[in-house]
Short mmCIF file of C-alpha atoms in Angstrom, two decimals:
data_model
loop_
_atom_site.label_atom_id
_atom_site.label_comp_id
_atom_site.label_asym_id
_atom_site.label_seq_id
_atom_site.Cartn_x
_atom_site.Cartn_y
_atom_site.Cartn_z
CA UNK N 828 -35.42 -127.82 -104.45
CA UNK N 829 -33.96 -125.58 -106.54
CA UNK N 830 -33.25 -122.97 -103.60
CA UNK N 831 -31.93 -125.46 -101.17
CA UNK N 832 -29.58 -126.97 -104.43
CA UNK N 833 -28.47 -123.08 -104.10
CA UNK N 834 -27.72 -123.31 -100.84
CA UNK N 835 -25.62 -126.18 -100.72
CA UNK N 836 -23.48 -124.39 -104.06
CA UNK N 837 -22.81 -121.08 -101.33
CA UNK N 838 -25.44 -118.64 -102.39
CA UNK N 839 -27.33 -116.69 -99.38
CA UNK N 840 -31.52 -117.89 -100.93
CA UNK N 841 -34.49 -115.92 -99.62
CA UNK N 842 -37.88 -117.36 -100.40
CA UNK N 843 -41.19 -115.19 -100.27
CA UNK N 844 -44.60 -116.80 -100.52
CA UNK N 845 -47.87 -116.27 -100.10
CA UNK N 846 -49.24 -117.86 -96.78
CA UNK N 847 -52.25 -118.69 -94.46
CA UNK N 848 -53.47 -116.51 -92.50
CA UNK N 849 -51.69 -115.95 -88.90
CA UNK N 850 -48.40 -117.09 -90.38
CA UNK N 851 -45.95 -114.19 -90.26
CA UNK N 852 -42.59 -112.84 -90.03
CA UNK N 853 -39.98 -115.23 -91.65
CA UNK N 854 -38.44 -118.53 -90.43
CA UNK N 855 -35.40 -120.31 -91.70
CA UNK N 856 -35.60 -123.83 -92.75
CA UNK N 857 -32.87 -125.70 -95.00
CA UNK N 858 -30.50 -123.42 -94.81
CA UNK N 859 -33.63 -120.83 -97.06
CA UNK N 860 -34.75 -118.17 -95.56
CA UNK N 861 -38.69 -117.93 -95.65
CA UNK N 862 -40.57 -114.43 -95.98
CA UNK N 863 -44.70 -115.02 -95.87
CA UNK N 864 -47.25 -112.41 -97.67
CA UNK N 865 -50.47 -112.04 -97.09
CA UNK N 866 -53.38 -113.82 -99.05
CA UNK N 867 -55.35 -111.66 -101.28
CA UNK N 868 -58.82 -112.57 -101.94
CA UNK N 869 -59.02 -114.17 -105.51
CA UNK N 870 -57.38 -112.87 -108.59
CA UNK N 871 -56.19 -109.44 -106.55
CA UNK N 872 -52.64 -110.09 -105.48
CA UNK N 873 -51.98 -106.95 -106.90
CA UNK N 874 -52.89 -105.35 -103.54
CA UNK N 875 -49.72 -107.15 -102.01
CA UNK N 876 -47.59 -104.46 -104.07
CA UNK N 877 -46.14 -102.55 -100.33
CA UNK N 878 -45.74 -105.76 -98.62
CA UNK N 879 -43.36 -107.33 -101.65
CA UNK N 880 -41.40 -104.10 -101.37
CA UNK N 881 -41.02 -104.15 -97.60
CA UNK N 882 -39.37 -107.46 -98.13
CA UNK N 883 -37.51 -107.20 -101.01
CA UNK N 884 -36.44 -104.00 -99.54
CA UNK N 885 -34.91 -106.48 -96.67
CA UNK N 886 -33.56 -109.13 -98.84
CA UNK N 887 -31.69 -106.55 -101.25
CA UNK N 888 -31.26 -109.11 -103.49
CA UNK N 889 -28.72 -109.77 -107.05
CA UNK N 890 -31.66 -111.83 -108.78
CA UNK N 891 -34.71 -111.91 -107.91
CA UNK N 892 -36.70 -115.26 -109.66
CA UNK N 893 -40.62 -115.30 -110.10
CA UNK N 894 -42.14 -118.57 -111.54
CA UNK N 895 -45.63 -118.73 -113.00
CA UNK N 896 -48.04 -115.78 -114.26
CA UNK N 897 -49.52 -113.45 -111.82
CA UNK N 898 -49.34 -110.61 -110.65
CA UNK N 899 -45.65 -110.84 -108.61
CA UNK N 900 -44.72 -111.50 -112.40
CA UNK N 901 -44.76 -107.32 -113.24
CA UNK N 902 -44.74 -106.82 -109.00
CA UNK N 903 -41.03 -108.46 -109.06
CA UNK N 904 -39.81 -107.56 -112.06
CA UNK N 905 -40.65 -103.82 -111.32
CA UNK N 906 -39.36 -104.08 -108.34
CA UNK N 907 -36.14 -105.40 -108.55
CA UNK N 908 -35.46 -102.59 -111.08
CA UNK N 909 -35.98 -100.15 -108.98
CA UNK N 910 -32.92 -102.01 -106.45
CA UNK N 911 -31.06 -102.58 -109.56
CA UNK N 912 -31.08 -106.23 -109.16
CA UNK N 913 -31.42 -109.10 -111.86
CA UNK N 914 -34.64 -110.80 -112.80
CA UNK N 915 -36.13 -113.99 -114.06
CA UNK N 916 -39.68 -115.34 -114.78
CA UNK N 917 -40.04 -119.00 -115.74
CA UNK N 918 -42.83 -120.44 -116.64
CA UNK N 919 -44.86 -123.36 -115.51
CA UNK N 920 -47.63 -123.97 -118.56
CA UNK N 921 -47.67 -124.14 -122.06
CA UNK N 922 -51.78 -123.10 -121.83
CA UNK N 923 -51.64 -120.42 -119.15
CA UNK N 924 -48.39 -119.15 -118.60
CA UNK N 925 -47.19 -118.61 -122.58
CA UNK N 926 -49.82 -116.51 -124.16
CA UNK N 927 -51.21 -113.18 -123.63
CA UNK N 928 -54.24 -112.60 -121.46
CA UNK N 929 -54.70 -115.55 -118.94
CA UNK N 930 -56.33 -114.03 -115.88
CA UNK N 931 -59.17 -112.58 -118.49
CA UNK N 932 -59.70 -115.75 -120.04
CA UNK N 933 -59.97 -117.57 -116.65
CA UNK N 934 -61.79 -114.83 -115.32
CA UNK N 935 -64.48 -115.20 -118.24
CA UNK N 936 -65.14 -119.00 -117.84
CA UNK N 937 -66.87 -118.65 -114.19
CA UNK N 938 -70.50 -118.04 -113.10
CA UNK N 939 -70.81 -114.73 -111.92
CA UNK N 940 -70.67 -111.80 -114.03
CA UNK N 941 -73.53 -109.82 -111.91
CA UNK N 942 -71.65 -106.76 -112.21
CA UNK N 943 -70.67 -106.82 -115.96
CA UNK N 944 -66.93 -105.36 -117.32
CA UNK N 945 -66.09 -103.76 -113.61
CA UNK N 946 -65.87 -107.37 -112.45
CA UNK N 947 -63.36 -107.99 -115.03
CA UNK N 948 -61.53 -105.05 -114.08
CA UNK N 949 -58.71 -107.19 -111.81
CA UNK N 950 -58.54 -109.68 -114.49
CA UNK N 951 -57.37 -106.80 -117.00
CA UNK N 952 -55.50 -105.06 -114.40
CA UNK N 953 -53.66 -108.49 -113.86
CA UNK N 954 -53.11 -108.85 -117.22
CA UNK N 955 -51.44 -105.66 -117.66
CA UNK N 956 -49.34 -106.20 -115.05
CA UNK N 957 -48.41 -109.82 -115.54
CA UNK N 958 -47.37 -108.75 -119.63
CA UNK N 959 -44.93 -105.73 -118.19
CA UNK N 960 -43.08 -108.45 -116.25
CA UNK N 961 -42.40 -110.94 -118.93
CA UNK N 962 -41.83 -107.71 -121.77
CA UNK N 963 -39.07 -106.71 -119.26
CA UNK N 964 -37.59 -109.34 -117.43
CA UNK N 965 -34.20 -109.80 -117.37
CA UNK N 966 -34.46 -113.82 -118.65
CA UNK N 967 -36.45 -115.71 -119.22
CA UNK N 968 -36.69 -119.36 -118.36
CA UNK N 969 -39.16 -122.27 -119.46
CA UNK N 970 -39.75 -125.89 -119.43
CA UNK N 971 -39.26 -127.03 -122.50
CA UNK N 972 -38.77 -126.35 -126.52
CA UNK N 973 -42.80 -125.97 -126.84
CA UNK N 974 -42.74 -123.25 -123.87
CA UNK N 975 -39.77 -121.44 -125.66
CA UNK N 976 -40.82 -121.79 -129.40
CA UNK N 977 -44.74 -120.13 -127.74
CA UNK N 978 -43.25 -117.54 -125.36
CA UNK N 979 -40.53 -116.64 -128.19
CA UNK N 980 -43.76 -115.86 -130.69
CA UNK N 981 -45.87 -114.66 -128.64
CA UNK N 982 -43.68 -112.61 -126.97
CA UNK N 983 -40.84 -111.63 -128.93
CA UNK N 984 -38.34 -112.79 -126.59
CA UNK N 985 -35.27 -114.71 -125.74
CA UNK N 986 -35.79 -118.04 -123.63
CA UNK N 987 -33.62 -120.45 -121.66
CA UNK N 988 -34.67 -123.58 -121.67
CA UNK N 989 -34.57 -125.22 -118.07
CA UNK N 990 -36.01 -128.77 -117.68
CA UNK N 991 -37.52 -129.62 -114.24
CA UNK N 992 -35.24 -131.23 -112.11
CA UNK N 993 -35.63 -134.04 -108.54
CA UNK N 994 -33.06 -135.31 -106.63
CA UNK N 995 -32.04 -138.84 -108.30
CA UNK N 996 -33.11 -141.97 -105.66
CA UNK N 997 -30.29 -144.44 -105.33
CA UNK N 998 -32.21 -147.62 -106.88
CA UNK N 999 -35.24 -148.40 -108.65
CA UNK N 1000 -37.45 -150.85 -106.35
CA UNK N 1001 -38.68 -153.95 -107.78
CA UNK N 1002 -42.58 -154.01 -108.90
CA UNK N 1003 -44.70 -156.16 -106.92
CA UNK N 1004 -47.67 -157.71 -107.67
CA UNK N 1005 -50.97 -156.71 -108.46
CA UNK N 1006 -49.77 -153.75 -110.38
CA UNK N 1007 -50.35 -150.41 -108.66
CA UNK N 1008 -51.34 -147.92 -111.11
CA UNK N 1009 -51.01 -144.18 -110.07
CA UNK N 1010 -53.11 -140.85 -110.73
CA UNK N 1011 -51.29 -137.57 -108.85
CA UNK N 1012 -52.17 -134.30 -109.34
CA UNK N 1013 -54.33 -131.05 -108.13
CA UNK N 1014 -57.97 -131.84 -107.88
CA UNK N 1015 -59.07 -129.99 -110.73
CA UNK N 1016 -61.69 -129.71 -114.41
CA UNK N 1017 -58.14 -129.11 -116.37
CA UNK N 1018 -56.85 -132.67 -115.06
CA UNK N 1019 -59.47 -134.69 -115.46
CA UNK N 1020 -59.42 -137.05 -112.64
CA UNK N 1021 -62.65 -138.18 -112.85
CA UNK N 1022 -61.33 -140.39 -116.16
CA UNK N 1023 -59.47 -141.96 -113.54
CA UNK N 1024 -61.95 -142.86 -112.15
CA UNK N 1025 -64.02 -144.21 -114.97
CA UNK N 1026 -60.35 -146.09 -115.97
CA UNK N 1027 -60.41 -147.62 -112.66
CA UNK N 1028 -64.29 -148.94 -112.85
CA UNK N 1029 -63.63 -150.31 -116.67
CA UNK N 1030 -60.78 -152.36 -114.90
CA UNK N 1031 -62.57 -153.42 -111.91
CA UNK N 1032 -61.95 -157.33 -113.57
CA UNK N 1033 -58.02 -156.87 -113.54
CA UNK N 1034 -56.14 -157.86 -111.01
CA UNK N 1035 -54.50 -154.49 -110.34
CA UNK N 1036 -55.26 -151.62 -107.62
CA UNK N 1037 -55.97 -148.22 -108.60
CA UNK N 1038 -54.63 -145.62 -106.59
CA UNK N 1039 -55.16 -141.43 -106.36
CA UNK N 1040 -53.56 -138.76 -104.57
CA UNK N 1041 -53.86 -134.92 -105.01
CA UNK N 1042 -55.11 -131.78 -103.13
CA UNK N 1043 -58.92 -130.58 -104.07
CA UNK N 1044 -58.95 -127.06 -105.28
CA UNK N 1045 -62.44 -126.82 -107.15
CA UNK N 1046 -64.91 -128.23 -104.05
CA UNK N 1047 -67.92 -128.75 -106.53
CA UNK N 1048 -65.33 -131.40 -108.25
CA UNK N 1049 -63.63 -132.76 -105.27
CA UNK N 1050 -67.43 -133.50 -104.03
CA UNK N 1051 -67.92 -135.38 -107.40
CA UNK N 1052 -64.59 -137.33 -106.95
CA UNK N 1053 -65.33 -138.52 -103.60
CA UNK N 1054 -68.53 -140.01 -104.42
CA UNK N 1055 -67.58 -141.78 -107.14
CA UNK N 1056 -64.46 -143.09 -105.66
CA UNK N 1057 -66.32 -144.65 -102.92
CA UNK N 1058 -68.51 -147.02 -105.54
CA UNK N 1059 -65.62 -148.63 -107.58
CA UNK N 1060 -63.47 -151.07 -105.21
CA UNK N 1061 -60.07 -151.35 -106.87
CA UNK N 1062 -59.73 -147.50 -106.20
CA UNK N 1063 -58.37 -145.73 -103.49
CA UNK N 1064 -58.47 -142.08 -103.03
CA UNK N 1065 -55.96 -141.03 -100.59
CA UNK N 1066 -56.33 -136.81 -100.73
CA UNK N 1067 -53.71 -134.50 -100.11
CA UNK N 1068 -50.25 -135.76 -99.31
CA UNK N 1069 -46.95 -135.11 -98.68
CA UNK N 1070 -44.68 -134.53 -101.48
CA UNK N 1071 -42.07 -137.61 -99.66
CA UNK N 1072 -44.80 -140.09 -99.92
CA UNK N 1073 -45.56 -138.84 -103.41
CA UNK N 1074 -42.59 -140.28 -104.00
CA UNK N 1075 -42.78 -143.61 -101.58
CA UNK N 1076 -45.96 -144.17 -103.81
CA UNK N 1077 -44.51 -143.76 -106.87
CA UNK N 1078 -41.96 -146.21 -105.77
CA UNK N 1079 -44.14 -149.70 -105.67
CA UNK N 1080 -46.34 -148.19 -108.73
CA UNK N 1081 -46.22 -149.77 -112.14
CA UNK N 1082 -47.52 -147.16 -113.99
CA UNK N 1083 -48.41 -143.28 -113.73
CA UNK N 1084 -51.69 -142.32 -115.73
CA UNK N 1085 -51.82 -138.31 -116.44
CA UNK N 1086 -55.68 -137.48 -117.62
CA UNK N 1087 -54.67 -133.54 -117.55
CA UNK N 1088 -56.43 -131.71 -120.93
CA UNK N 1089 -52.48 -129.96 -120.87
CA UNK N 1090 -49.24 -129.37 -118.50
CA UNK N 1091 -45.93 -127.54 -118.63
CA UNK N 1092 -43.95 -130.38 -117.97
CA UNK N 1093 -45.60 -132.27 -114.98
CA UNK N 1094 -42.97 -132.76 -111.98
CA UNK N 1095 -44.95 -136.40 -111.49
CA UNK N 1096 -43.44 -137.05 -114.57
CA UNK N 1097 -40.22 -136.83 -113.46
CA UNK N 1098 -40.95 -138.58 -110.00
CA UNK N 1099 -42.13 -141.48 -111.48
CA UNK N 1100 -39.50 -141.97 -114.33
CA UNK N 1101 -36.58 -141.67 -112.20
CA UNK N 1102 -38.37 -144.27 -110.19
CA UNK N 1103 -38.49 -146.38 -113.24
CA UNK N 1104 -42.49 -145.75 -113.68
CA UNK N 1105 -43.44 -145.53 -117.60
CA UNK N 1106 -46.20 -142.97 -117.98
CA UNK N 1107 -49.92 -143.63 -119.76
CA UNK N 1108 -50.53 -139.97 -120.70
CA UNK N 1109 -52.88 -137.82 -122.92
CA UNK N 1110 -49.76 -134.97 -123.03
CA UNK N 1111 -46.50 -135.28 -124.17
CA UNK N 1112 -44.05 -131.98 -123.61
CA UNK N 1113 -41.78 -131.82 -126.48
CA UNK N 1114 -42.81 -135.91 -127.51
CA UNK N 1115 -40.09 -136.87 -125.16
CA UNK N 1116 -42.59 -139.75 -124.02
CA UNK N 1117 -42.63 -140.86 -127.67
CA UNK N 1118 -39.14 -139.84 -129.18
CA UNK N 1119 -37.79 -141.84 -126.00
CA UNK N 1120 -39.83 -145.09 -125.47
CA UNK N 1121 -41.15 -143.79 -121.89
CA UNK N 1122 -44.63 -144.86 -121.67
CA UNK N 1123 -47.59 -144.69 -124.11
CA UNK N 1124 -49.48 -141.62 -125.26
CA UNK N 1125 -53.45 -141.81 -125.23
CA UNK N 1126 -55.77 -139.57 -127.30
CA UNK N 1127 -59.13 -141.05 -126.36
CA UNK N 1128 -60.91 -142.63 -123.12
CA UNK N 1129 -60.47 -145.86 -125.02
CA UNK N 1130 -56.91 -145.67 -125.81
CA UNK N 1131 -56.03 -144.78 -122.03
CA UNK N 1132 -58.25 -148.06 -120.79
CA UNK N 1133 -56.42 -150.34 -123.89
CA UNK N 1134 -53.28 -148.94 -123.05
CA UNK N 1135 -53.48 -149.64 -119.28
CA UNK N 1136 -54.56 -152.83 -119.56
CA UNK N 1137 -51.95 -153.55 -122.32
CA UNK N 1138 -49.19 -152.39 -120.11
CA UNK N 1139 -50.56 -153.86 -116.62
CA UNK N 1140 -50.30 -157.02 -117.89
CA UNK N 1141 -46.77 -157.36 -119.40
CA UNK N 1142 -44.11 -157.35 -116.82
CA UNK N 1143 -41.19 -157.59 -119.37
CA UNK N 1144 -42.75 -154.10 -121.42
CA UNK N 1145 -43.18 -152.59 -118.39
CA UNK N 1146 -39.30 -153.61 -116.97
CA UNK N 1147 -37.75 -152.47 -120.41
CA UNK N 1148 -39.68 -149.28 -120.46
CA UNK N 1149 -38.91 -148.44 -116.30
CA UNK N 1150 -35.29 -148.62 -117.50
CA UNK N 1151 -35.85 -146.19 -120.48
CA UNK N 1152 -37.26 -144.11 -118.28
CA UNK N 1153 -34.54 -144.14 -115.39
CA UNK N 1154 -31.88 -143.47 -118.06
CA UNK N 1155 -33.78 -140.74 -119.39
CA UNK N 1156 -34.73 -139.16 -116.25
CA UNK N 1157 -30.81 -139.04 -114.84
CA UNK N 1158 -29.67 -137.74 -117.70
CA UNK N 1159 -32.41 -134.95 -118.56
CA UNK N 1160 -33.59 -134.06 -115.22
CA UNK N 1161 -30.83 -135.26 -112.31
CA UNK N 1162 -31.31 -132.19 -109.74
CA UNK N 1163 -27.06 -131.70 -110.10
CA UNK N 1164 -27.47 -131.36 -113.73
CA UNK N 1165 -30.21 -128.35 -113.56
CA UNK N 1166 -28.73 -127.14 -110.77
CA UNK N 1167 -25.40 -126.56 -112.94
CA UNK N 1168 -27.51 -124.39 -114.98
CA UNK N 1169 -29.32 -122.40 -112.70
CA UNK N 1170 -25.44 -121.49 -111.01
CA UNK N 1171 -24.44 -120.41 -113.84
CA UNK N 1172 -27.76 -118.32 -114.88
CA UNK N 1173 -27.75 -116.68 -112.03
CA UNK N 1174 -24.00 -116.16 -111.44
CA UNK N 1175 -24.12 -114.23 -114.82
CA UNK N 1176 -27.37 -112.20 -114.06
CA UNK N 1177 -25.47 -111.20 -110.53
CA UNK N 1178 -22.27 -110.17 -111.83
CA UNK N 1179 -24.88 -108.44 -114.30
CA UNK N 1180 -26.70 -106.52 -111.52
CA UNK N 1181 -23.08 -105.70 -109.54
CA UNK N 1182 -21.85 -103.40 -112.62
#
């Protein structure tokens, strides 16, 4: 979104990725042109360092922007010195992408350590890497206050604060009955969506359909999910979809439940509240759920199953809070509001890299 909202403001956008294997060469679609890399096996992106520079080398680029921590975090920021072009890194997560170390730590939580500290070795190599691209960055850009007030601490540097941002749908539908209530996300231990689940069973007497969607990325979990879906009736599992019907869901649903243990600032979130969707949720970036009426926050199982039900079963809460969170939602994160500030970033950081 945010390179095709470049696109349509004049500037020439170039978008490298990552890709499945046989896809190569680049393609143009929206007006972006799309350069694939390679897929390194696990945490060793690192070894894409020669392919990033054979396409940057093409793309000659004024800024170059990198979003999350990896390795392309150091890769592009190194890199785009060396053309004497602008960079960015933005991140994603308060948990992983703020504080020092990540890869290690995520490294260190799984099952195999058969061959001791030389299987770390990638971790801590990534980890090097990933801290020389945020130390030298040009700007840096995250989510929210909590992201900038961590990253500013932990890091000792400046931060811009850019909120997510989605294209604004012309009207709100109205709810219909039962209520639909709406789990999205990765299928994943961090989010949690086997509470879901568990919510869904402990509701099995309303009269309201549970519904979730996401892409399985942990196998042993997905598994899990699956099984348990199949035994509770008011639940529907639908996998993996499209980002569009994301949002077509998100349209007829009453509420959006977000079991994650933390986020950046969840782009559901947004979906759902310009769609007029309050939001049961367990995190709250910067308290804006709280500090503007958009939903109810949830520390335990049994708050999330009292809130639900609380919700689900008053139409005139759940109208008054769908318009909070409409108003909030154009205002904050209308796509031609962040875009505004992303021209203007990265028309100073060009003129910057043209001197």
């Amino acid at each position: 979104m945010i390179a095709q909202g470049l696109v349509k403001r004049g500037w020439e956008v170039s978008y490298i990725s990552e890709s499945p294997p046989g896809r190569r060469g680049t393609r143009q679609e929206n007006g972006v042109r799309l350069y694939h890399l390679p897929t390194p096996p696990g945490d060793l992106s690192f070894l894409n360092y020669f392919a990033l520079w054979r396409v940057m080398s093409r793309i000659k680029a004024s800024v170059y922007y990198q979003r999350v921590v990896n390795s392309y975090t150091g890769l592009t920021v190194g890199l785009s010195d060396r053309q004497g072009a602008s960079s960015v890194w933005a991140s994603s997560s308060l948990i992983i992408d703020c504080y020092p170390n990540p890869t290690q730590r995520a490294w260190k939580s799984r099952p195999h350590h058969q061959w001791g500290a030389i299987s770390r070795l990638p971790a801590w190599f990534t980890d090097r890497i990933v801290a020389y691209g945020i130390r030298n960055a040009d700007q840096i850009v995250a989510q929210t206050q909590e992201q900038k007030d961590a990253i500013m601490h932990e890091w000792k540097r400046e931060v811009m604060v850019i909120p997510n941002a989605h294209p604004v749908p012309p009207q709100v539908a109205e709810k219909t009955e039962p209520p639909v209530i709406v789990w999205l996300g990765s299928i994943m231990a961090r989010k949690r969506p086997l509470m879901f689940v568990d919510l869904a069973g402990r509701c099995s007497d309303m009269s309201a359909r549970f519904v979730m969607a996401g892409a399985p990325t942990e196998q042993a979990l997905s598994a899990e999910l699956n099984e348990r879906a199949r035994g509770v009736p008011n639940l529907s599992y639908l996998g993996p979809i499209p980002f569009e019907e994301t949002n077509n869901l998100l349209q007829g649903a009453t509420l959006l439940v977000n079991t994650s243990v933390g986020e950046g600032f969840s782009n559901t979130f947004v979906q759902a509240w310009l769609r007029g969707v309050p939001a049961v949720s367990f995190v709250d970036p910067d308290n804006v759920i709280q500090r503007n009426r958009l939903g109810a926050c949830v520390t335990t199982v049994e708050d999330l199953v009292q809130s639900v039900r609380h919700l689900a079963a008053n139409p005139v809460i759940i109208r008054a809070l769908g318009k909070n969170c409409r108003d909030y939602a154009v205002r904050a994160h209308g796509l031609n509001r962040v875009m505004d500030l992303y021209d203007s970033l990265f028309t100073t950081l060009a003129e910057r890299a043209s001197i």
